Tab-separated table of C-alpha atoms in Angstrom:
chain	number	residue	atom	x	y	z
K	1	TYR	CA	59.529	15.570	1.624
K	2	LEU	CA	59.375	14.855	-2.009
K	3	ILE	CA	62.184	15.650	-3.695
K	4	THR	CA	60.311	16.490	-6.843
K	5	THR	CA	57.491	18.915	-5.146
K	6	LEU	CA	59.267	19.730	-1.960
K	7	LYS	CA	56.175	19.170	0.033
K	8	ILE	CA	56.049	17.384	3.362
K	9	VAL	CA	54.722	13.887	3.127
K	10	PRO	CA	54.046	11.092	5.818
K	11	ARG	CA	56.815	8.667	6.631
K	12	GLY	CA	57.232	5.585	4.371
K	13	THR	CA	56.243	7.430	1.544
K	14	GLU	CA	57.870	6.256	-1.513
K	15	GLY	CA	60.276	8.649	-3.249
K	16	ALA	CA	60.492	10.825	0.068
K	17	VAL	CA	63.667	11.807	1.495
K	18	SER	CA	64.525	13.213	5.201
K	19	ILE	CA	66.784	15.909	6.544
K	20	GLU	CA	68.538	13.479	8.716
K	21	GLY	CA	69.084	11.186	5.754
K	22	THR	CA	70.353	14.079	3.684
K	23	PHE	CA	72.734	15.311	6.313
K	24	ALA	CA	74.211	12.030	6.926
K	25	GLY	CA	74.867	11.535	3.333
K	26	LEU	CA	76.507	14.937	3.290
K	27	LEU	CA	78.421	13.911	6.352
K	28	ALA	CA	79.652	10.483	4.887
K	29	SER	CA	80.905	12.381	1.659
K	30	VAL	CA	83.113	14.887	3.481
K	31	ILE	CA	84.481	11.983	5.801
K	32	PHE	CA	85.460	9.938	2.291
K	33	VAL	CA	86.926	13.230	0.625
K	34	SER	CA	88.958	13.915	3.853
K	35	ILE	CA	90.200	10.280	3.998
K	36	GLY	CA	90.892	10.237	0.140
K	37	THR	CA	92.780	13.801	0.514
K	38	SER	CA	94.678	12.609	3.525
K	39	LEU	CA	96.122	9.596	1.248
K	40	GLY	CA	96.782	11.920	-1.541
K	41	LEU	CA	94.138	10.148	-3.772
């Protein structure tokens, strides 16, 4: 979907984001924060 209009668009459209990619980014950020917290950063 397009982040600006929140409308579903075909794959490969410039500026579009995917639900899978969004969740992968969230998961990666949780992992990085967990590592940083465990190291006392």
